[in-house]
mmCIF file of C-alpha atoms in Angstrom:
data_model
loop_
_atom_site.group_PDB
_atom_site.id
_atom_site.type_symbol
_atom_site.label_atom_id
_atom_site.label_comp_id
_atom_site.label_asym_id
_atom_site.label_seq_id
_atom_site.Cartn_x
_atom_site.Cartn_y
_atom_site.Cartn_z
ATOM 1 C CA MET A 63 -54.944 159.651 33.192
ATOM 2 C CA SER A 64 -51.733 160.576 35.004
ATOM 3 C CA GLU A 65 -51.035 159.268 38.448
ATOM 4 C CA SER A 66 -49.032 160.414 41.446
ATOM 5 C CA LYS A 67 -46.938 158.147 43.599
ATOM 6 C CA THR A 68 -44.781 158.673 46.661
ATOM 7 C CA ILE A 69 -41.537 156.715 47.021
ATOM 8 C CA ASP A 70 -40.268 156.469 50.569
ATOM 9 C CA ALA A 71 -36.465 156.199 50.409
ATOM 10 C CA ARG A 72 -35.805 157.719 53.820
ATOM 11 C CA ASP A 73 -32.833 156.383 55.775
ATOM 12 C CA THR A 74 -31.096 154.994 52.724
ATOM 13 C CA PHE A 75 -27.823 156.373 51.444
ATOM 14 C CA CYS A 76 -26.509 157.455 48.059
ATOM 15 C CA PRO A 77 -27.206 156.170 45.448
ATOM 16 C CA GLY A 78 -30.114 154.212 46.992
ATOM 17 C CA PRO A 79 -32.784 156.960 46.714
ATOM 18 C CA LEU A 80 -31.832 157.790 43.116
ATOM 19 C CA MET A 81 -31.946 154.104 42.167
ATOM 20 C CA GLU A 82 -35.395 153.804 43.782
ATOM 21 C CA LEU A 83 -36.611 156.790 41.784
ATOM 22 C CA ILE A 84 -35.202 155.409 38.540
ATOM 23 C CA THR A 85 -36.790 152.007 39.152
ATOM 24 C CA TYR A 86 -40.230 153.593 39.607
ATOM 25 C CA MET A 87 -39.666 156.032 36.742
ATOM 26 C CA LYS A 88 -39.136 153.093 34.370
ATOM 27 C CA GLN A 89 -42.490 151.643 35.403
ATOM 28 C CA ALA A 90 -44.381 154.974 35.308
ATOM 29 C CA ASN A 91 -46.345 156.331 32.349
ATOM 30 C CA VAL A 92 -45.615 159.620 30.602
ATOM 31 C CA GLY A 93 -47.247 162.403 32.621
ATOM 32 C CA ASP A 94 -47.095 160.552 35.936
ATOM 33 C CA THR A 95 -45.701 162.409 38.936
ATOM 34 C CA LEU A 96 -43.374 160.815 41.461
ATOM 35 C CA GLU A 97 -42.512 162.251 44.848
ATOM 36 C CA LEU A 98 -39.279 160.938 46.360
ATOM 37 C CA LEU A 99 -38.776 161.204 50.121
ATOM 38 C CA SER A 100 -35.125 161.156 51.162
ATOM 39 C CA THR A 101 -33.045 161.978 54.200
ATOM 40 C CA ASP A 102 -29.845 161.825 52.125
ATOM 41 C CA ASN A 103 -28.752 165.403 51.392
ATOM 42 C CA GLY A 104 -26.733 164.417 48.314
ATOM 43 C CA THR A 105 -29.927 163.139 46.726
ATOM 44 C CA ALA A 106 -31.315 166.678 46.671
ATOM 45 C CA SER A 107 -28.655 167.681 44.150
ATOM 46 C CA ASP A 108 -28.277 164.312 42.396
ATOM 47 C CA VAL A 109 -31.940 164.001 41.420
ATOM 48 C CA PRO A 110 -32.199 167.384 39.600
ATOM 49 C CA GLU A 111 -28.912 166.567 37.858
ATOM 50 C CA TRP A 112 -30.236 163.186 36.709
ATOM 51 C CA ILE A 113 -33.561 164.710 35.631
ATOM 52 C CA LYS A 114 -31.724 167.356 33.593
ATOM 53 C CA LYS A 115 -29.510 164.787 31.910
ATOM 54 C CA VAL A 116 -32.239 162.333 30.957
ATOM 55 C CA GLY A 117 -34.818 165.001 30.090
ATOM 56 C CA HIS A 118 -37.703 164.626 32.543
ATOM 57 C CA GLU A 119 -39.250 167.510 34.510
ATOM 58 C CA MET A 120 -38.253 168.618 37.999
ATOM 59 C CA VAL A 121 -41.487 169.861 39.561
ATOM 60 C CA SER A 122 -40.333 170.851 43.038
ATOM 61 C CA SER A 123 -37.688 170.330 45.689
ATOM 62 C CA GLU A 124 -38.333 171.112 49.308
ATOM 63 C CA LYS A 125 -36.839 170.121 52.641
ATOM 64 C CA VAL A 126 -39.388 169.606 55.399
ATOM 65 C CA GLY A 127 -37.632 168.982 58.690
ATOM 66 C CA GLU A 128 -34.979 166.384 57.885
ATOM 67 C CA VAL A 129 -36.758 165.009 54.834
ATOM 68 C CA TRP A 130 -36.331 166.100 51.223
ATOM 69 C CA HIS A 131 -39.491 165.999 49.099
ATOM 70 C CA LEU A 132 -38.407 165.843 45.461
ATOM 71 C CA THR A 133 -41.215 165.817 42.927
ATOM 72 C CA VAL A 134 -40.578 164.907 39.315
ATOM 73 C CA ARG A 135 -42.730 164.255 36.231
ATOM 74 C CA LYS A 136 -42.051 161.676 33.562
ATOM 75 C CA THR A 137 -42.081 163.481 30.218
ATOM 76 C CA LYS A 138 -41.069 160.808 27.742
ATOM 77 C CA MET B 439 -24.628 163.082 25.515
ATOM 78 C CA SER B 440 -23.888 159.576 26.636
ATOM 79 C CA GLN B 441 -20.342 158.643 27.478
ATOM 80 C CA HIS B 442 -18.471 155.378 27.687
ATOM 81 C CA LEU B 443 -17.353 154.468 31.172
ATOM 82 C CA HIS B 444 -15.148 151.444 31.773
ATOM 83 C CA ILE B 445 -14.488 150.241 35.286
ATOM 84 C CA ILE B 446 -11.877 147.719 36.376
ATOM 85 C CA CYS B 447 -12.439 146.023 39.761
ATOM 86 C CA VAL B 448 -9.456 144.112 41.095
ATOM 87 C CA THR B 449 -9.512 144.757 44.844
ATOM 88 C CA GLY B 450 -11.661 142.597 47.108
ATOM 89 C CA THR B 451 -12.558 145.146 49.760
ATOM 90 C CA ARG B 452 -15.944 146.598 50.649
ATOM 91 C CA GLU B 453 -14.957 150.215 50.105
ATOM 92 C CA LYS B 454 -13.582 149.717 46.609
ATOM 93 C CA LEU B 455 -16.382 147.408 45.454
ATOM 94 C CA GLN B 456 -18.977 149.825 46.855
ATOM 95 C CA MET B 457 -17.476 152.862 45.125
ATOM 96 C CA ALA B 458 -17.174 151.002 41.832
ATOM 97 C CA ALA B 459 -20.803 149.863 42.117
ATOM 98 C CA MET B 460 -21.951 153.411 42.878
ATOM 99 C CA PHE B 461 -20.232 154.777 39.774
ATOM 100 C CA ALA B 462 -21.524 151.920 37.627
ATOM 101 C CA SER B 463 -25.147 152.200 38.756
ATOM 102 C CA VAL B 464 -25.436 155.978 38.541
ATOM 103 C CA ALA B 465 -23.642 156.216 35.191
ATOM 104 C CA ALA B 466 -25.650 153.370 33.663
ATOM 105 C CA ALA B 467 -28.947 154.775 34.926
ATOM 106 C CA THR B 468 -28.059 158.145 33.434
ATOM 107 C CA GLY B 469 -27.648 156.686 29.991
ATOM 108 C CA ASP B 470 -23.899 156.207 29.860
ATOM 109 C CA GLN B 471 -22.580 153.009 28.340
ATOM 110 C CA VAL B 472 -20.899 151.172 31.172
ATOM 111 C CA SER B 473 -18.756 148.076 31.273
ATOM 112 C CA VAL B 474 -17.189 146.615 34.398
ATOM 113 C CA PHE B 475 -14.298 144.165 34.267
ATOM 114 C CA PHE B 476 -13.890 141.954 37.356
ATOM 115 C CA SER B 477 -10.579 140.286 38.063
ATOM 116 C CA MET B 478 -8.114 139.317 40.827
ATOM 117 C CA ASN B 479 -9.528 139.523 44.360
ATOM 118 C CA ALA B 480 -12.747 141.243 43.270
ATOM 119 C CA LEU B 481 -14.085 138.363 41.184
ATOM 120 C CA PRO B 482 -14.724 135.704 43.888
ATOM 121 C CA PHE B 483 -17.516 137.853 45.383
ATOM 122 C CA PHE B 484 -19.508 137.326 42.188
ATOM 123 C CA VAL B 485 -19.528 133.550 42.397
ATOM 124 C CA LYS B 486 -23.086 132.312 43.106
ATOM 125 C CA ASP B 487 -23.823 131.945 46.831
ATOM 126 C CA SER B 488 -20.495 133.503 47.751
ATOM 127 C CA THR B 489 -20.090 134.983 51.193
ATOM 128 C CA ASP B 490 -21.415 138.444 51.989
ATOM 129 C CA GLU B 491 -18.442 138.948 54.267
ATOM 130 C CA VAL B 492 -16.095 141.257 52.440
ATOM 131 C CA PRO B 493 -12.925 142.552 54.135
ATOM 132 C CA VAL B 494 -12.952 146.244 54.984
ATOM 133 C CA GLU B 495 -10.020 148.599 54.476
ATOM 134 C CA GLY B 496 -10.796 150.933 57.327
ATOM 135 C CA ARG B 497 -13.345 152.846 59.310
ATOM 136 C CA PHE B 498 -15.538 153.697 56.366
ATOM 137 C CA GLY B 499 -16.021 150.057 55.506
ATOM 138 C CA GLU B 500 -17.070 149.378 59.089
ATOM 139 C CA LEU B 501 -19.519 152.293 58.962
ATOM 140 C CA MET B 502 -21.091 150.949 55.792
ATOM 141 C CA GLU B 503 -21.521 147.534 57.372
ATOM 142 C CA GLN B 504 -23.277 149.056 60.384
ATOM 143 C CA GLU B 505 -25.714 151.189 58.384
ATOM 144 C CA VAL B 506 -28.641 149.184 57.040
ATOM 145 C CA GLY B 507 -29.485 151.948 54.558
ATOM 146 C CA VAL B 508 -26.345 151.488 52.479
ATOM 147 C CA PRO B 509 -27.307 149.643 49.281
ATOM 148 C CA PRO B 510 -25.182 146.464 48.938
ATOM 149 C CA PHE B 511 -22.661 146.643 46.100
ATOM 150 C CA LYS B 512 -24.031 143.530 44.414
ATOM 151 C CA GLN B 513 -27.476 145.098 44.312
ATOM 152 C CA LEU B 514 -26.021 148.271 42.764
ATOM 153 C CA PHE B 515 -24.183 146.301 40.088
ATOM 154 C CA LYS B 516 -27.458 144.471 39.398
ATOM 155 C CA HIS B 517 -29.245 147.831 39.052
ATOM 156 C CA ALA B 518 -26.526 148.950 36.656
ATOM 157 C CA SER B 519 -27.144 145.873 34.559
ATOM 158 C CA GLU B 520 -30.947 145.879 34.688
ATOM 159 C CA LEU B 521 -31.698 149.608 34.577
ATOM 160 C CA GLY B 522 -28.859 150.755 32.371
ATOM 161 C CA ASP B 523 -27.680 147.737 30.416
ATOM 162 C CA ALA B 524 -24.210 147.858 31.974
ATOM 163 C CA LYS B 525 -22.002 144.962 30.959
ATOM 164 C CA LEU B 526 -20.506 143.073 33.905
ATOM 165 C CA LEU B 527 -17.589 141.072 32.561
ATOM 166 C CA PRO B 528 -15.538 138.452 34.377
ATOM 167 C CA CYS B 529 -11.855 138.219 33.513
ATOM 168 C CA SER B 530 -11.184 134.982 31.653
ATOM 169 C CA MET B 531 -7.731 134.618 33.208
ATOM 170 C CA ALA B 532 -9.147 134.960 36.738
ATOM 171 C CA LEU B 533 -11.808 132.323 36.001
ATOM 172 C CA ASP B 534 -9.101 129.949 34.786
ATOM 173 C CA LEU B 535 -6.974 130.495 37.868
ATOM 174 C CA LEU B 536 -9.928 130.108 40.221
ATOM 175 C CA LYS B 537 -10.963 126.996 38.272
ATOM 176 C CA ILE B 538 -14.562 128.119 37.997
ATOM 177 C CA SER B 539 -16.889 128.183 35.010
ATOM 178 C CA GLU B 540 -19.013 131.018 33.682
ATOM 179 C CA GLU B 541 -22.088 129.160 34.965
ATOM 180 C CA ALA B 542 -20.800 129.403 38.539
ATOM 181 C CA LEU B 543 -21.074 133.184 38.465
ATOM 182 C CA ASP B 544 -24.042 135.413 39.315
ATOM 183 C CA PRO B 545 -26.482 135.579 36.381
ATOM 184 C CA GLU B 546 -25.897 139.309 35.858
ATOM 185 C CA LEU B 547 -22.343 138.637 34.763
ATOM 186 C CA GLY B 548 -21.658 138.439 31.063
ATOM 187 C CA PRO B 549 -19.254 136.285 29.072
ATOM 188 C CA PRO B 550 -15.638 135.728 30.164
ATOM 189 C CA THR B 551 -13.583 138.491 28.636
ATOM 190 C CA GLY B 552 -9.887 138.831 27.922
ATOM 191 C CA LEU B 553 -7.764 141.926 28.364
ATOM 192 C CA THR B 554 -7.343 142.525 24.657
ATOM 193 C CA ARG B 555 -11.080 142.628 24.086
ATOM 194 C CA PHE B 556 -11.693 144.864 27.104
ATOM 195 C CA LEU B 557 -8.944 147.304 26.112
ATOM 196 C CA SER B 558 -10.222 147.408 22.584
ATOM 197 C CA ASP B 559 -13.739 148.245 23.796
ATOM 198 C CA ALA B 560 -12.388 150.791 26.287
ATOM 199 C CA GLU B 561 -10.502 152.773 23.672
ATOM 200 C CA GLY B 562 -11.467 156.436 23.788
ATOM 201 C CA GLY B 563 -13.658 156.088 26.890
ATOM 202 C CA GLN B 564 -13.140 156.895 30.535
ATOM 203 C CA LEU B 565 -11.409 154.257 32.617
ATOM 204 C CA LEU B 566 -11.651 153.917 36.404
ATOM 205 C CA THR B 567 -9.793 151.292 38.412
ATOM 206 C CA PHE B 568 -10.725 150.059 41.883
#
């Protein structure tokens, strides 16, 4: 059964949030969903770029106040 | 498609080591084959238990030291090695001059490497120097 997890990488700078996401992605199972919270604006474009390159799924990207909520799904 | 990225670190300042570590970690985590060659003033910061005090070049280095959310360059190089199999290679000449052994270096660092070997491996790939 797939799981969802939230990774709080607020107040860390590039490439900290992306590295956090990648660390958790390695540990996740196929089908799991990860939500990354980040206050680093560059992360909002870096994460979709990384997802596209490595072939996972970008579920959603939304900025709520000062915080980006980037949701991705592990597909392989 | 994965690329080959080769990084040479020779300058012992926070800004240059940070930028090199950022490139190495992101490229390695994205599937690129990364190797980093440490020599000259950059290498002593990778001796076990070496000081965390790295000279800054200017205002940006000071800013990075003040912000707790900036990932330390050694941690980023470690990520590059652990998450993306980046090779972190100490320069054999620099080790000789510093009179230190391979065992004295951080465990993430690979075998002492000479210029000829590094250049041979770097052929056809991208090369960045810091």
